[in-house]
PDB file of C-alpha atoms and ligand atoms in Angstrom:
ATOM      1  CA  LYS A 848     -25.961  60.483  28.708  1.00 78.00           C
ATOM      2  CA  GLY A 849     -25.103  58.513  31.924  1.00 88.00           C
ATOM      3  CA  PRO A 850     -21.858  57.663  33.392  1.00 96.00           C
ATOM      4  CA  ALA A 851     -18.821  56.403  31.363  1.00 97.00           C
ATOM      5  CA  GLU A 852     -15.679  54.958  32.151  1.00 98.00           C
ATOM      6  CA  SER A 853     -12.740  53.500  30.565  1.00 98.00           C
ATOM      7  CA  ILE A 854     -11.342  50.013  30.993  1.00 98.00           C
ATOM      8  CA  ARG A 855      -8.369  48.405  29.082  1.00 98.00           C
ATOM      9  CA  PHE A 856      -7.399  44.529  28.562  1.00 98.00           C
ATOM     10  CA  PRO A 857      -4.751  43.440  29.115  1.00 98.00           C
ATOM     11  CA  ASP A 858      -5.464  44.391  32.597  1.00 98.00           C
ATOM     12  CA  ARG A 859      -2.090  43.920  33.841  1.00 98.00           C
ATOM     13  CA  THR A 860      -3.045  45.079  37.264  1.00 98.00           C
ATOM     14  CA  SER A 861      -4.147  41.880  37.952  1.00 98.00           C
ATOM     15  CA  HIS A 862      -2.103  38.312  39.318  1.00 98.00           C
ATOM     16  CA  ILE A 863      -2.831  36.925  35.534  1.00 98.00           C
ATOM     17  CA  GLY A 864      -2.291  40.506  34.235  1.00 98.00           C
ATOM     18  CA  LYS A 865       1.491  40.362  35.895  1.00 98.00           C
ATOM     19  CA  LEU A 866       2.090  36.969  34.066  1.00 98.00           C
ATOM     20  CA  ILE A 867       1.374  38.613  30.721  1.00 98.00           C
ATOM     21  CA  ASN A 868       3.113  41.719  31.136  1.00 98.00           C
ATOM     22  CA  ASP A 869       5.849  39.742  31.945  1.00 98.00           C
ATOM     23  CA  TYR A 870       5.480  37.866  28.923  1.00 98.00           C
ATOM     24  CA  LEU A 871       5.224  41.055  26.890  1.00 98.00           C
ATOM     25  CA  LEU A 872       8.469  41.974  28.314  1.00 98.00           C
ATOM     26  CA  SER A 873       9.855  38.519  27.443  1.00 98.00           C
ATOM     27  CA  THR A 874      10.868  38.192  30.971  1.00 98.00           C
ATOM     28  CA  LYS A 875      13.538  35.373  31.064  1.00 98.00           C
ATOM     29  CA  GLU A 876      10.545  33.245  33.335  1.00 97.00           C
ATOM     30  CA  THR A 877       7.875  33.405  30.713  1.00 98.00           C
ATOM     31  CA  GLU A 878      10.752  32.195  27.981  1.00 96.00           C
ATOM     32  CA  ASN A 879       9.178  28.736  27.631  1.00 97.00           C
ATOM     33  CA  THR A 880       5.447  30.438  27.757  1.00 98.00           C
ATOM     34  CA  SER A 881       3.326  28.318  24.589  1.00 98.00           C
ATOM     35  CA  ASP A 882       1.477  30.524  22.351  1.00 98.00           C
ATOM     36  CA  GLN A 883      -1.403  28.417  23.448  1.00 98.00           C
ATOM     37  CA  THR A 884      -1.244  29.020  27.092  1.00 98.00           C
ATOM     38  CA  ILE A 885      -0.691  33.344  26.742  1.00 98.00           C
ATOM     39  CA  HIS A 886      -3.560  33.292  24.047  1.00 99.00           C
ATOM     40  CA  LEU A 887      -5.245  31.496  27.301  1.00 99.00           C
ATOM     41  CA  LEU A 888      -4.095  34.265  29.400  1.00 99.00           C
ATOM     42  CA  PHE A 889      -5.057  37.243  27.715  1.00 99.00           C
ATOM     43  CA  SER A 890      -8.593  35.806  27.067  1.00 99.00           C
ATOM     44  CA  ALA A 891      -8.928  34.178  31.449  1.00 99.00           C
ATOM     45  CA  ASN A 892      -7.618  37.877  31.744  1.00 99.00           C
ATOM     46  CA  ARG A 893     -11.056  39.126  30.317  1.00 99.00           C
ATOM     47  CA  TRP A 894     -13.320  36.400  31.995  1.00 98.00           C
ATOM     48  CA  GLU A 895     -12.451  37.906  35.525  1.00 98.00           C
ATOM     49  CA  ALA A 896     -13.651  40.851  34.639  1.00 98.00           C
ATOM     50  CA  ALA A 897     -16.840  39.374  33.021  1.00 98.00           C
ATOM     51  CA  LYS A 898     -18.701  40.066  36.065  1.00 98.00           C
ATOM     52  CA  ASP A 899     -17.820  43.580  36.498  1.00 98.00           C
ATOM     53  CA  ILE A 900     -18.660  44.395  32.919  1.00 98.00           C
ATOM     54  CA  GLU A 901     -21.905  43.628  33.352  1.00 98.00           C
ATOM     55  CA  THR A 902     -22.781  44.793  35.912  1.00 98.00           C
ATOM     56  CA  LYS A 903     -21.210  48.437  35.075  1.00 98.00           C
ATOM     57  CA  LEU A 904     -23.616  47.641  31.937  1.00 97.00           C
ATOM     58  CA  ASN A 905     -26.595  46.650  33.969  1.00 95.00           C
ATOM     59  CA  ASN A 906     -26.443  49.582  36.379  1.00 95.00           C
ATOM     60  CA  GLY A 907     -26.268  51.992  33.239  1.00 95.00           C
ATOM     61  CA  VAL A 908     -22.371  52.192  32.843  1.00 97.00           C
ATOM     62  CA  THR A 909     -21.101  53.052  29.452  1.00 97.00           C
ATOM     63  CA  LEU A 910     -18.092  51.011  28.415  1.00 98.00           C
ATOM     64  CA  VAL A 911     -15.070  52.355  26.546  1.00 97.00           C
ATOM     65  CA  CYS A 912     -12.871  49.201  25.786  1.00 98.00           C
ATOM     66  CA  ASP A 913      -9.189  49.731  24.857  1.00 98.00           C
ATOM     67  CA  ARG A 914      -8.972  46.307  22.895  1.00 98.00           C
ATOM     68  CA  TYR A 915     -10.943  43.112  23.552  1.00 98.00           C
ATOM     69  CA  ALA A 916     -11.964  39.819  21.936  1.00 98.00           C
ATOM     70  CA  TYR A 917     -10.535  41.281  19.125  1.00 98.00           C
ATOM     71  CA  SER A 918      -7.674  41.379  20.047  1.00 98.00           C
ATOM     72  CA  GLY A 919      -6.633  38.881  21.044  1.00 98.00           C
ATOM     73  CA  VAL A 920      -8.291  37.047  18.311  1.00 98.00           C
ATOM     74  CA  ALA A 921      -6.323  38.479  15.503  1.00 98.00           C
ATOM     75  CA  PHE A 922      -2.456  39.174  17.515  1.00 98.00           C
ATOM     76  CA  SER A 923      -2.771  34.990  17.910  1.00 98.00           C
ATOM     77  CA  SER A 924      -3.970  33.641  14.748  1.00 98.00           C
ATOM     78  CA  ALA A 925      -1.156  36.116  13.257  1.00 98.00           C
ATOM     79  CA  LYS A 926       1.217  34.128  14.452  1.00 98.00           C
ATOM     80  CA  ASN A 927       0.604  31.422  12.174  1.00 98.00           C
ATOM     81  CA  VAL A 928       0.816  28.061  14.691  1.00 98.00           C
ATOM     82  CA  PRO A 929      -1.034  24.986  12.941  1.00 98.00           C
ATOM     83  CA  GLY A 930      -3.856  24.553  14.968  1.00 98.00           C
ATOM     84  CA  MET A 931      -4.422  27.616  16.389  1.00 98.00           C
ATOM     85  CA  ASP A 932      -6.782  29.107  14.073  1.00 95.00           C
ATOM     86  CA  LEU A 933      -9.676  31.778  13.614  1.00 94.00           C
ATOM     87  CA  ASP A 934     -12.068  29.247  15.350  1.00 94.00           C
ATOM     88  CA  TRP A 935      -9.805  27.525  18.005  1.00 97.00           C
ATOM     89  CA  CYS A 936      -8.534  31.913  19.186  1.00 98.00           C
ATOM     90  CA  ARG A 937     -12.140  32.466  18.971  1.00 97.00           C
ATOM     91  CA  THR A 938     -13.685  29.957  21.281  1.00 98.00           C
ATOM     92  CA  CYS A 939     -12.334  30.532  24.882  1.00 98.00           C
ATOM     93  CA  ASP A 940     -14.000  34.065  24.703  1.00 98.00           C
ATOM     94  CA  ARG A 941     -17.048  32.797  23.865  1.00 98.00           C
ATOM     95  CA  GLY A 942     -20.265  33.730  25.782  1.00 98.00           C
ATOM     96  CA  LEU A 943     -17.549  37.006  27.594  1.00 98.00           C
ATOM     97  CA  PRO A 944     -20.158  40.017  27.260  1.00 98.00           C
ATOM     98  CA  SER A 945     -20.532  41.477  24.149  1.00 98.00           C
ATOM     99  CA  PRO A 946     -19.028  45.066  22.390  1.00 98.00           C
ATOM    100  CA  ASP A 947     -21.985  47.393  20.949  1.00 97.00           C
ATOM    101  CA  CYS A 948     -19.422  48.183  18.215  1.00 97.00           C
ATOM    102  CA  ILE A 949     -15.823  48.086  17.087  1.00 98.00           C
ATOM    103  CA  ILE A 950     -14.148  51.496  16.449  1.00 98.00           C
ATOM    104  CA  TYR A 951     -10.799  50.262  14.855  1.00 98.00           C
ATOM    105  CA  LEU A 952      -8.253  53.228  14.961  1.00 98.00           C
ATOM    106  CA  ASP A 953      -6.428  52.368  11.162  1.00 97.00           C
ATOM    107  CA  MET A 954      -2.963  53.876  10.593  1.00 96.00           C
ATOM    108  CA  PRO A 955      -0.335  52.515   8.489  1.00 97.00           C
ATOM    109  CA  VAL A 956       1.979  50.586  10.272  1.00 97.00           C
ATOM    110  CA  GLU A 957       5.500  52.218   9.265  1.00 96.00           C
ATOM    111  CA  ASN A 958       3.822  55.949  11.263  1.00 96.00           C
ATOM    112  CA  ALA A 959       2.525  53.915  14.195  1.00 95.00           C
ATOM    113  CA  ALA A 960       6.270  52.402  14.571  1.00 96.00           C
ATOM    114  CA  GLN A 961       7.726  56.151  15.069  1.00 95.00           C
ATOM    115  CA  ARG A 962       5.416  56.335  17.822  1.00 92.00           C
ATOM    116  CA  GLY A 963       6.038  56.338  21.221  1.00 87.00           C
ATOM    117  CA  ASP A 964       7.992  53.316  22.002  1.00 89.00           C
ATOM    118  CA  PHE A 965       7.874  51.175  19.553  1.00 96.00           C
ATOM    119  CA  GLY A 966       9.735  48.063  19.513  1.00 96.00           C
ATOM    120  CA  ASN A 967      10.031  47.756  23.619  1.00 96.00           C
ATOM    121  CA  GLU A 968       7.060  44.957  23.468  1.00 97.00           C
ATOM    122  CA  ARG A 969       7.345  41.183  22.406  1.00 98.00           C
ATOM    123  CA  TYR A 970       4.609  42.545  18.960  1.00 98.00           C
ATOM    124  CA  GLU A 971       5.357  45.385  18.616  1.00 98.00           C
ATOM    125  CA  LYS A 972       7.720  44.528  15.431  1.00 98.00           C
ATOM    126  CA  ILE A 973       7.072  46.016  11.675  1.00 98.00           C
ATOM    127  CA  ASP A 974       6.530  42.754   9.811  1.00 98.00           C
ATOM    128  CA  PHE A 975       3.727  41.045  12.693  1.00 98.00           C
ATOM    129  CA  GLN A 976       2.297  44.186  12.626  1.00 98.00           C
ATOM    130  CA  LYS A 977       1.478  43.841   9.063  1.00 98.00           C
ATOM    131  CA  GLN A 978       0.234  40.497   9.689  1.00 98.00           C
ATOM    132  CA  VAL A 979      -1.824  41.551  12.844  1.00 98.00           C
ATOM    133  CA  ARG A 980      -3.601  44.383  10.413  1.00 98.00           C
ATOM    134  CA  GLU A 981      -4.534  41.830   8.035  1.00 98.00           C
ATOM    135  CA  LYS A 982      -5.774  39.964  10.382  1.00 98.00           C
ATOM    136  CA  PHE A 983      -8.065  42.740  11.781  1.00 98.00           C
ATOM    137  CA  MET A 984      -9.572  43.446   8.562  1.00 97.00           C
ATOM    138  CA  ALA A 985     -10.802  39.848   7.516  1.00 97.00           C
ATOM    139  CA  LEU A 986     -12.719  39.650  11.315  1.00 97.00           C
ATOM    140  CA  LYS A 987     -13.969  42.759  10.572  1.00 97.00           C
ATOM    141  CA  LYS A 988     -15.224  41.459   6.785  1.00 97.00           C
ATOM    142  CA  GLY A 989     -16.683  38.155   8.618  1.00 96.00           C
ATOM    143  CA  ASP A 990     -18.861  40.519  10.754  1.00 95.00           C
ATOM    144  CA  GLU A 991     -19.882  42.137   8.293  1.00 94.00           C
ATOM    145  CA  ASP A 992     -20.824  39.334   6.050  1.00 93.00           C
ATOM    146  CA  ALA A 993     -22.642  37.865   8.897  1.00 91.00           C
ATOM    147  CA  SER A 994     -24.168  41.526  10.419  1.00 87.00           C
ATOM    148  CA  LEU A 995     -21.920  40.784  13.550  1.00 91.00           C
ATOM    149  CA  VAL A 996     -20.849  43.239  16.024  1.00 95.00           C
ATOM    150  CA  PRO A 997     -20.841  46.723  13.665  1.00 96.00           C
ATOM    151  CA  TRP A 998     -17.387  48.349  13.058  1.00 98.00           C
ATOM    152  CA  HIS A 999     -16.149  51.724  12.125  1.00 98.00           C
ATOM    153  CA  THR A1000     -12.630  52.109  11.188  1.00 98.00           C
ATOM    154  CA  ILE A1001     -11.379  55.557  11.933  1.00 98.00           C
ATOM    155  CA  ASP A1002      -8.192  57.343   9.875  1.00 98.00           C
ATOM    156  CA  ALA A1003      -5.567  57.891  12.980  1.00 97.00           C
ATOM    157  CA  GLN A1004      -3.787  59.807  10.990  1.00 97.00           C
ATOM    158  CA  GLN A1005      -6.371  62.715  11.557  1.00 98.00           C
ATOM    159  CA  SER A1006      -5.837  65.342  14.441  1.00 98.00           C
ATOM    160  CA  ILE A1007      -6.842  63.862  17.985  1.00 97.00           C
ATOM    161  CA  GLU A1008      -9.823  66.746  18.097  1.00 98.00           C
ATOM    162  CA  ASN A1009     -10.926  65.138  14.423  1.00 98.00           C
ATOM    163  CA  ILE A1010     -10.998  61.273  15.442  1.00 98.00           C
ATOM    164  CA  SER A1011     -12.933  62.646  18.815  1.00 97.00           C
ATOM    165  CA  GLU A1012     -15.534  64.175  16.806  1.00 98.00           C
ATOM    166  CA  GLN A1013     -15.458  61.110  14.773  1.00 98.00           C
ATOM    167  CA  ILE A1014     -15.723  58.651  17.515  1.00 97.00           C
ATOM    168  CA  ASN A1015     -18.180  60.926  19.375  1.00 96.00           C
ATOM    169  CA  ASN A1016     -20.651  60.396  16.468  1.00 97.00           C
ATOM    170  CA  ILE A1017     -20.536  56.859  16.113  1.00 98.00           C
ATOM    171  CA  VAL A1018     -21.029  56.578  20.380  1.00 97.00           C
ATOM    172  CA  ASP A1019     -24.038  58.772  19.822  1.00 96.00           C
ATOM    173  CA  ASN A1020     -25.819  56.529  17.552  1.00 97.00           C
ATOM    174  CA  VAL A1021     -25.165  53.180  19.084  1.00 97.00           C
ATOM    175  CA  MET A1022     -26.014  54.676  22.370  1.00 96.00           C
ATOM    176  CA  GLU A1023     -28.945  55.210  21.427  1.00 95.00           C
ATOM    177  CA  ALA A1024     -29.505  52.223  18.961  1.00 95.00           C
ATOM    178  CA  VAL A1025     -28.590  49.916  22.317  1.00 94.00           C
ATOM    179  CA  LYS A1026     -30.421  51.280  24.889  1.00 89.00           C
ATOM    180  CA  GLU A1027     -32.910  48.965  26.009  1.00 89.00           C
ATOM    181  CA  LYS A1028     -31.303  45.877  24.271  1.00 94.00           C
ATOM    182  CA  PRO A1029     -29.624  42.960  26.703  1.00 95.00           C
ATOM    183  CA  ILE A1030     -26.316  42.641  26.628  1.00 96.00           C
ATOM    184  CA  ARG A1031     -24.975  40.018  24.272  1.00 96.00           C
ATOM    185  CA  LYS A1032     -22.884  37.603  24.722  1.00 97.00           C
ATOM    186  CA  LEU A1033     -20.218  37.399  22.789  1.00 97.00           C
ATOM    187  CA  PHE A1034     -19.297  35.064  19.396  1.00 95.00           C
ATOM    188  CA  THR A1035     -22.051  33.036  19.408  1.00 93.00           C
ATOM    189  CA  ASP A1036     -25.014  33.981  17.216  1.00 72.00           C
TER     190      ASP A1036
HETATM  191  N1  FDM B 808      -2.920  41.187  22.817  1.00 82.28           N
HETATM  192  C1  FDM B 808      -3.737  41.998  23.247  1.00 82.28           C
HETATM  193  C2  FDM B 808      -3.429  40.445  22.783  1.00 82.28           C
HETATM  194  O1  FDM B 808      -2.335  39.717  21.834  1.00 82.28           O
HETATM  195  N2  FDM B 808      -4.178  39.694  22.392  1.00 82.28           N
HETATM  196  C3  FDM B 808      -4.808  40.368  23.763  1.00 82.28           C
HETATM  197  O2  FDM B 808      -6.451  40.005  23.939  1.00 82.28           O
HETATM  198  C4  FDM B 808      -5.126  41.184  24.062  1.00 82.28           C
HETATM  199  C5  FDM B 808      -6.297  42.547  24.575  1.00 82.28           C
HETATM  200  O3  FDM B 808      -0.677  42.742  23.999  1.00 82.28           O
HETATM  201  F1  FDM B 808       0.056  44.276  21.390  1.00 82.28           F
HETATM  202  C6  FDM B 808      -1.694  42.468  22.898  1.00 82.28           C
HETATM  203  C7  FDM B 808      -2.213  43.353  21.973  1.00 82.28           C
HETATM  204  C8  FDM B 808      -0.903  44.307  22.383  1.00 82.28           C
HETATM  205  C9  FDM B 808      -0.559  43.633  23.457  1.00 82.28           C
HETATM  206  O4  FDM B 808      -1.569  45.607  24.716  1.00 82.28           O
HETATM  207  C10 FDM B 808      -0.463  44.561  25.106  1.00 82.28           C
HETATM  208  P1  FDM B 808      -1.679  46.609  24.534  1.00 82.28           P
HETATM  209  O5  FDM B 808      -2.293  47.467  24.325  1.00 82.28           O
HETATM  210  O6  FDM B 808      -0.315  47.737  23.924  1.00 82.28           O
HETATM  211  O7  FDM B 808      -1.232  46.731  26.326  1.00 82.28           O
HETATM  212 MG1   MG B 809       1.114  48.721  23.254  1.00 82.28          MG
END
């Protein structure tokens, strides 16, 4: 099937990524960072990787990415800041290499909150996470209505084995469907 690599956003190792990490940890230096500013930094963190992503895809590498632009749109729009509507949030990511599919690992927010060290970072609050989930559902519906990027929702409360089997099936189909296709650009039709 060829080589595959996993990547993730935010990539906290870059210079911009360190600023994002500080923001998520609510450091003193970031207490005045506006919602617009951090939104654009998350996007810039993807743009600084865009060339690399395209090169890898063009060399036949399959990329599995833990969060991407849709997280940017869902989290920032969930803040309900006047002017930061879905369209505003999408604009700065327009033209990035598009994912070939989105796999949304879904579970009730209350259960997610029991996992790991939930609560340490800025967005790890139950009410906010519920709003974010609503935004993801709306984005998914919008993509389905417009036949854009195909989404798959997986019940993330199942065993790791079940989840990975389902993801494998989805990915096999998507890889077959896109293998000769050019890389699409995100949020352009
Ligand atoms: N997040 C992630 C955003 O708000 N915008 C983005 O563009 C991205 C990629 O950052 F709460 C949020 C989602 C999450 C936080 O992400 C850190 P990880 O996956 O937990 O590191
Ligand atoms: Mg996290």
